[in-house]
Short mmCIF file of C-alpha atoms and ligand atoms in Angstrom, two decimals:
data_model
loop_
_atom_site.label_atom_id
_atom_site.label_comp_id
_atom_site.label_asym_id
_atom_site.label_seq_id
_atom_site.Cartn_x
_atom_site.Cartn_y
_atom_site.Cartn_z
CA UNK Z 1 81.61 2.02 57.03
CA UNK Z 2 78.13 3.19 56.84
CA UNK Z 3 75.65 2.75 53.89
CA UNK Z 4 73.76 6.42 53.21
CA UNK Z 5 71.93 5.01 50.04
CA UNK Z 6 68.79 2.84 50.74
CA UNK Z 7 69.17 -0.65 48.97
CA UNK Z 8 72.95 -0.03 48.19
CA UNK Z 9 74.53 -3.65 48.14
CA UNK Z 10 78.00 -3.20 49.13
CA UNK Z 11 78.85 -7.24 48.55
CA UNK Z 12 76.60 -7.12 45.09
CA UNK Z 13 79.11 -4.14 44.13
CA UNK Z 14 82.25 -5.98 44.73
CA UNK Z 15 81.06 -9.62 43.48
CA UNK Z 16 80.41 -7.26 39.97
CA UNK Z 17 83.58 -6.09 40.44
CA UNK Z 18 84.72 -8.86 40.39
CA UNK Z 19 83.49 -9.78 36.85
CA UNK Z 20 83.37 -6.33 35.28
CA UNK Z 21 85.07 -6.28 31.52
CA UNK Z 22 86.62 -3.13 33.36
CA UNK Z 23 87.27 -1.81 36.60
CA UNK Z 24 87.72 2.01 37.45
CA UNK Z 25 88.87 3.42 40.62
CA UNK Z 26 88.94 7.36 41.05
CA UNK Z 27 90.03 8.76 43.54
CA UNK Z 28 90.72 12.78 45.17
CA UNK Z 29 93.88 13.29 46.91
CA UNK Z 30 93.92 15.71 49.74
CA UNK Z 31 91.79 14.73 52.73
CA UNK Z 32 90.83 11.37 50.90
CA UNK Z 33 94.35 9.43 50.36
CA UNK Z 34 96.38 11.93 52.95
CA UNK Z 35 95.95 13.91 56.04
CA UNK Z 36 95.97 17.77 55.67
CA UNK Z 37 99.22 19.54 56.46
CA UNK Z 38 99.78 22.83 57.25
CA UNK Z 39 102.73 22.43 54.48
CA UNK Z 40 100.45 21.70 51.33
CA UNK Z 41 104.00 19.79 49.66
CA UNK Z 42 104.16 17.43 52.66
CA UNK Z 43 100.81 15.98 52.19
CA UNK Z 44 101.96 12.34 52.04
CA UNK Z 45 99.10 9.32 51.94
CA UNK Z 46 98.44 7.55 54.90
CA UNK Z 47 100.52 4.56 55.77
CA UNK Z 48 99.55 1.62 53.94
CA UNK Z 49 97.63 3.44 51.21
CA UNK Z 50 100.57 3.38 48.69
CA UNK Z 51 101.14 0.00 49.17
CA UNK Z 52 98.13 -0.67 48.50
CA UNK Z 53 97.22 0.90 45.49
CA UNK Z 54 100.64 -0.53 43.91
CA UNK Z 55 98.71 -4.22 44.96
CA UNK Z 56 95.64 -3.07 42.84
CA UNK Z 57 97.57 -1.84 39.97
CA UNK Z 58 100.07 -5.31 39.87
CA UNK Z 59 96.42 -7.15 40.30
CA UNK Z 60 95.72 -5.65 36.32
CA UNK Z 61 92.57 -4.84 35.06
CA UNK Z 62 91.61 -1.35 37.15
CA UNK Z 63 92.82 2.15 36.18
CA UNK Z 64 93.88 3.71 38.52
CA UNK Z 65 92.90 7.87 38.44
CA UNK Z 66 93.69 11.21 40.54
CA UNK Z 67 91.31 13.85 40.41
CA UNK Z 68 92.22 17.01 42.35
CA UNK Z 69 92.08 20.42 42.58
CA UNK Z 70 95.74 20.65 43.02
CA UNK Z 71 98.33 21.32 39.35
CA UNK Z 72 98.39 17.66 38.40
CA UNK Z 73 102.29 17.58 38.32
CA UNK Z 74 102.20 18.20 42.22
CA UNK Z 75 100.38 15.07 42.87
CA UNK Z 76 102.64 12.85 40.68
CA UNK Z 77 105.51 12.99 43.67
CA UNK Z 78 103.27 12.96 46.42
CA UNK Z 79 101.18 9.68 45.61
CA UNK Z 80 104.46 7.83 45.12
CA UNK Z 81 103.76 4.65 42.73
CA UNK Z 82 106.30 2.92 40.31
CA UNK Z 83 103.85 3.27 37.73
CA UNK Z 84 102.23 6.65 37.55
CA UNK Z 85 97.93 6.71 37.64
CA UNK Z 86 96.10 8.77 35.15
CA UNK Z 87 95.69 12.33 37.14
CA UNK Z 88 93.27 15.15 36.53
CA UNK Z 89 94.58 18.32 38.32
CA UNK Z 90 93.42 21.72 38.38
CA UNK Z 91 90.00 20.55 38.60
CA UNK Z 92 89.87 18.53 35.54
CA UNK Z 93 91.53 20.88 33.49
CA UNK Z 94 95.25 19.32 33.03
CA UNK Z 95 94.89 15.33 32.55
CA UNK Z 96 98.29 13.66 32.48
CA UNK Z 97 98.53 9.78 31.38
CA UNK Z 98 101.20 8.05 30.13
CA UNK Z 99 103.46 10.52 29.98
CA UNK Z 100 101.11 13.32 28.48
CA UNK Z 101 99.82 15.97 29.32
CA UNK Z 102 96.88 17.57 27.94
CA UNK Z 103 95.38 21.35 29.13
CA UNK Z 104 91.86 22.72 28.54
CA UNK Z 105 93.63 25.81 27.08
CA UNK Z 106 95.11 29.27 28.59
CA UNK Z 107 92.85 31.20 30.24
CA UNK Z 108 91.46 34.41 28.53
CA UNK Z 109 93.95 38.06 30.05
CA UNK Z 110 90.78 39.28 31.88
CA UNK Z 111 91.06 36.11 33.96
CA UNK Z 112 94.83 35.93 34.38
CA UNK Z 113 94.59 39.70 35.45
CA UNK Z 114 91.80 38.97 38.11
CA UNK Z 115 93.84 35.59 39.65
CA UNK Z 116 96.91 38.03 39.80
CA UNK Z 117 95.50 40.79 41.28
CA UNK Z 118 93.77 37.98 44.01
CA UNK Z 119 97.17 36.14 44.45
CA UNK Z 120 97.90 40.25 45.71
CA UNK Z 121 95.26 40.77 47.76
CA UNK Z 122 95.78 37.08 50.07
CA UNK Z 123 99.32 37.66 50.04
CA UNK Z 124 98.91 41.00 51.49
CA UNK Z 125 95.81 39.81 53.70
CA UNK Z 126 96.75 36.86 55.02
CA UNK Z 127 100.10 36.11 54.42
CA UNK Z 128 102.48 34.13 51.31
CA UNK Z 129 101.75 30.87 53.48
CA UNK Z 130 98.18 31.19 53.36
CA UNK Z 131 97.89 32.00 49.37
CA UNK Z 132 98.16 28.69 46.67
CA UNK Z 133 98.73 30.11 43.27
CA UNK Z 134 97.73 27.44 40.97
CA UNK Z 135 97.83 26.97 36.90
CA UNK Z 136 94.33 27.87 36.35
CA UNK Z 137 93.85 29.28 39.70
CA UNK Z 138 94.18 30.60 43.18
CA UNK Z 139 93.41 29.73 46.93
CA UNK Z 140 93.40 31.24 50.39
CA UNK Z 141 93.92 28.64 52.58
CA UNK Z 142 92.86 29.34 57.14
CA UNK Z 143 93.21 25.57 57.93
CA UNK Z 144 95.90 26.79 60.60
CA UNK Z 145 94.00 29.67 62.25
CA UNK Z 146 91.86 30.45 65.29
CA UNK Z 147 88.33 30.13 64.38
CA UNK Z 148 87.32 33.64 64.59
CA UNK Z 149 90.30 34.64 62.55
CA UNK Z 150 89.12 32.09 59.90
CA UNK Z 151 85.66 33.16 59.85
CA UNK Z 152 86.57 37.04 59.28
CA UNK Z 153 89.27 35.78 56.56
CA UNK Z 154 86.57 33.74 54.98
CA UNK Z 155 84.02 37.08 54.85
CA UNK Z 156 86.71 39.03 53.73
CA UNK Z 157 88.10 36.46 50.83
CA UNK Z 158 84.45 35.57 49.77
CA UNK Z 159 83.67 39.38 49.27
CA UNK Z 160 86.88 40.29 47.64
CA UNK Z 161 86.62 37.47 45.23
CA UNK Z 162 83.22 38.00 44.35
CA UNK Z 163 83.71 41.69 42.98
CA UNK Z 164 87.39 40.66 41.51
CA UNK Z 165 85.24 37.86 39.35
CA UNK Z 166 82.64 39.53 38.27
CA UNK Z 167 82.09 39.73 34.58
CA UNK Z 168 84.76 36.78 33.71
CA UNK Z 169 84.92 33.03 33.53
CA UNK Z 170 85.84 32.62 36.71
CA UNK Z 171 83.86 31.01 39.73
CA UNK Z 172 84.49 31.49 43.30
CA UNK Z 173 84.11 27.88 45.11
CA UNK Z 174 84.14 27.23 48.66
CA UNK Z 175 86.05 24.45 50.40
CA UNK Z 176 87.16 23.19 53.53
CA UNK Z 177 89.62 25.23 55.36
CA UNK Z 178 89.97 27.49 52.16
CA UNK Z 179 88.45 29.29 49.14
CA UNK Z 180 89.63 29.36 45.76
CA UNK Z 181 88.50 30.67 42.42
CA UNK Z 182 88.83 28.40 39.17
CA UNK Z 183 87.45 28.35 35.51
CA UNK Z 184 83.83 27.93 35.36
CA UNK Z 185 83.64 24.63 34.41
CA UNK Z 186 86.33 22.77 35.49
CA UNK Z 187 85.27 20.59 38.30
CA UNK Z 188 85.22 17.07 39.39
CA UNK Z 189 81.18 16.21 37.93
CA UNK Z 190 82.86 17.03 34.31
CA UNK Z 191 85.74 14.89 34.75
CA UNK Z 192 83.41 11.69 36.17
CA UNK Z 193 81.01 12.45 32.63
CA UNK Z 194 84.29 12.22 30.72
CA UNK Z 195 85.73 9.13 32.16
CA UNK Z 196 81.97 7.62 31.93
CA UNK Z 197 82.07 8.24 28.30
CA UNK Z 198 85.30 6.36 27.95
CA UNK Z 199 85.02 3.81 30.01
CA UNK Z 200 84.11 0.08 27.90
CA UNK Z 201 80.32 -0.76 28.34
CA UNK Z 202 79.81 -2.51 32.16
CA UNK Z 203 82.51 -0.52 33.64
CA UNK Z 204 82.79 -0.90 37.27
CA UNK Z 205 83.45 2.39 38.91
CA UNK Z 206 84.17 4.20 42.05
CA UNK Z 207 84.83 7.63 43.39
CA UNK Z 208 86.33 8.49 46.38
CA UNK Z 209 86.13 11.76 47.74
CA UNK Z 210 85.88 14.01 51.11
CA UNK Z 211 85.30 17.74 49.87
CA UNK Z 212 82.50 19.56 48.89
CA UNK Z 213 84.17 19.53 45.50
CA UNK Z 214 83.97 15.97 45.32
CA UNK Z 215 80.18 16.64 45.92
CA UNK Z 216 80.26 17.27 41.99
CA UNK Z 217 81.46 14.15 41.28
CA UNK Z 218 79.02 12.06 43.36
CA UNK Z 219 75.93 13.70 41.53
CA UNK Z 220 78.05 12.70 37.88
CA UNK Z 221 78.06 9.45 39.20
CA UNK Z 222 74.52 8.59 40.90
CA UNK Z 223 72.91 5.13 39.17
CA UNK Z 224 76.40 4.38 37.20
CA UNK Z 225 79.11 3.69 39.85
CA UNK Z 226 79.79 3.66 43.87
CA UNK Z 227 80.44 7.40 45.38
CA UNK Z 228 81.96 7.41 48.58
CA UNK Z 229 82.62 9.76 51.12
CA UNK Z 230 86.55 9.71 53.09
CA UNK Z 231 85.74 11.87 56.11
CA UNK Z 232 86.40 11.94 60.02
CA UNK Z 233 82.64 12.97 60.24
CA UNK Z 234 79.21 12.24 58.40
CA UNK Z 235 77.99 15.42 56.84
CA UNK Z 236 75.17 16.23 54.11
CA UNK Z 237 76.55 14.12 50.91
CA UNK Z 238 74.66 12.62 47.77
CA UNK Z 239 77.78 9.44 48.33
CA UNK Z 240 76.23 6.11 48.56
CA UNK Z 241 78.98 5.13 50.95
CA UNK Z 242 80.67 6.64 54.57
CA UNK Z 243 84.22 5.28 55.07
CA UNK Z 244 86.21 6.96 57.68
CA UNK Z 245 90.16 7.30 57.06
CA UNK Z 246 92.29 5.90 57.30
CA UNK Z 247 91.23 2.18 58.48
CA UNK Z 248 87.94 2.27 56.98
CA UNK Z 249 89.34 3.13 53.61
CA UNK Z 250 92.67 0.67 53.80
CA UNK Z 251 89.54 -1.99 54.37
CA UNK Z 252 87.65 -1.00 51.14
CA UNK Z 253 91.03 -0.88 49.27
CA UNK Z 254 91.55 -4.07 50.29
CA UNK Z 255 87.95 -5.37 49.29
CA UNK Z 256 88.87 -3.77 46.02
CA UNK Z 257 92.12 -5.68 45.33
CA UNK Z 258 90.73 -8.71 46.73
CA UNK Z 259 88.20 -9.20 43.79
CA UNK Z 260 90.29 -8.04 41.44
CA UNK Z 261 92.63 -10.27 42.15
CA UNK Z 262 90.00 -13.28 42.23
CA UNK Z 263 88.97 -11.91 38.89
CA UNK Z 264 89.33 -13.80 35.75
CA UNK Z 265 90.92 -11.12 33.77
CA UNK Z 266 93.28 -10.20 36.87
CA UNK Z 267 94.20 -13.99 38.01
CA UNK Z 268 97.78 -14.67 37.80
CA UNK Z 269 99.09 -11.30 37.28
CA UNK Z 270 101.10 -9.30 39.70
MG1 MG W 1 89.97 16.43 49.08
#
């Protein structure tokens, strides 16, 4: 664990979190809860991680949420717990909670033309394995390649995205391994002002995250909550916090159940 934010009080954070009216604990998926896999589907949490987010849910008092870029019905099997977490897929642009499920609305036909004519173009290019057709969007995925094969697949994708794009309401984002194009708009920042907005007065709140989408959701949440960064390696980030996975962030999972199990409000639950 390694503070990146000068005067962060890691301690302070979880002694208020320990008192907060409400606790908050977001979370992305891939990379952060579970290892990559070649097979996107298999993409199970590391061991222990389940368990213990089913201890931090019994505790009471924290919602639990899933932000990802993934279709938020895909993540629903993978993260595995009795009682399902709020989950933003897509980007933001599909929440699911308590059994509903809300959409940001169908895309406009110039876009759903563009993503099919992509989904095309990687399938043809790179191969059905390396393509992710998603709700809202699409991916080319290289995690599995050589790196020179990755890098010319990258030029290519980037270039070919670009002038399929142009002149709709799509973006073309960049992220580890991959590259994807989704609605301008949707991303992780937008979901973190949303959740802010909801959240009771004194909210205590966290985001965990390892991608450069997650990047987005660190800047939404500078001077009201905790942004951490779940990564093998440092790298540039605006997170207040470095945990590397998977012991580092079983140990702040288990700082976070602790006090909200010594909490008033969560005492004698679970
Ligand atoms: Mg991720």
């Amino acid at each position: 664990m390694r503070l990146l934010r000068q005067g962060l009080d890691l301690d302070g954070f979880f002694e208020r979190l320990r008192d907060a009216p409400a606790r908050a604990l977001v979370l992305d998926y891939d990379g952060t809860l579970a290892p990559f896999r070649e097979r996107r589907e298999s993409a199970l949490p590391y061991p222990g991680v389940r368990e213990m987010l089913h201890a931090i849910q019994a505790a009471g008092e924290t919602l639990l949420v899933l932000v990802s870029g993934r279709p938020a019905e895909s993540l629903e099997g993978l993260i595995g717990l009795s009682r399902a977490p709020e989950v933003w897929g897509s980007h933001g642009r599909e929440r699911s909670r308590d059994g509903r499920r809300e959409t940001g609305g169908e895309l406009p036909e110039a876009d759903r033309r563009a993503l099919s004519v992509l989904a095309g173009w990687i399938a043809g290019e790179a191969g059905e394995s390396a393509l992710e057709r998603k709700p809202f969007g699409v991916a080319v995925h290289w995690r599995d390649r050589a790196p020179l094969d990755a890098a010319r697949l990258r030029q290519r994708a980037i270039e070919r995205f670009r002038s399929a794009t142009a002149g709709t309401d799509l973006e073309v984002l960049e992220f580890e391994g991959g590259v994807e194009v989704r609605p301008r708009g949707d991303h992780k920042g937008a979901v973190i002002e949303r959740l802010l907005e909801e959240f009771p007065r004194g909210a205590a709140v966290a985001y965990l995250g390892d991608d450069q989408t997650d990047e987005d959701a660190f800047a939404a949440l500078a001077g009201k909550g905790l942004s951490v960064l779940v990564r093998k390696a440092l790298r540039p980030t605006a997170a207040d916090l470095w945990l590397k996975p998977p012991e580092e962030l079983l140990e702040f999972l288990r700082r976070w159940l602790e006090a909200s199990s010594l909490s008033s409000s969560g005492r004698g639950k679970g």
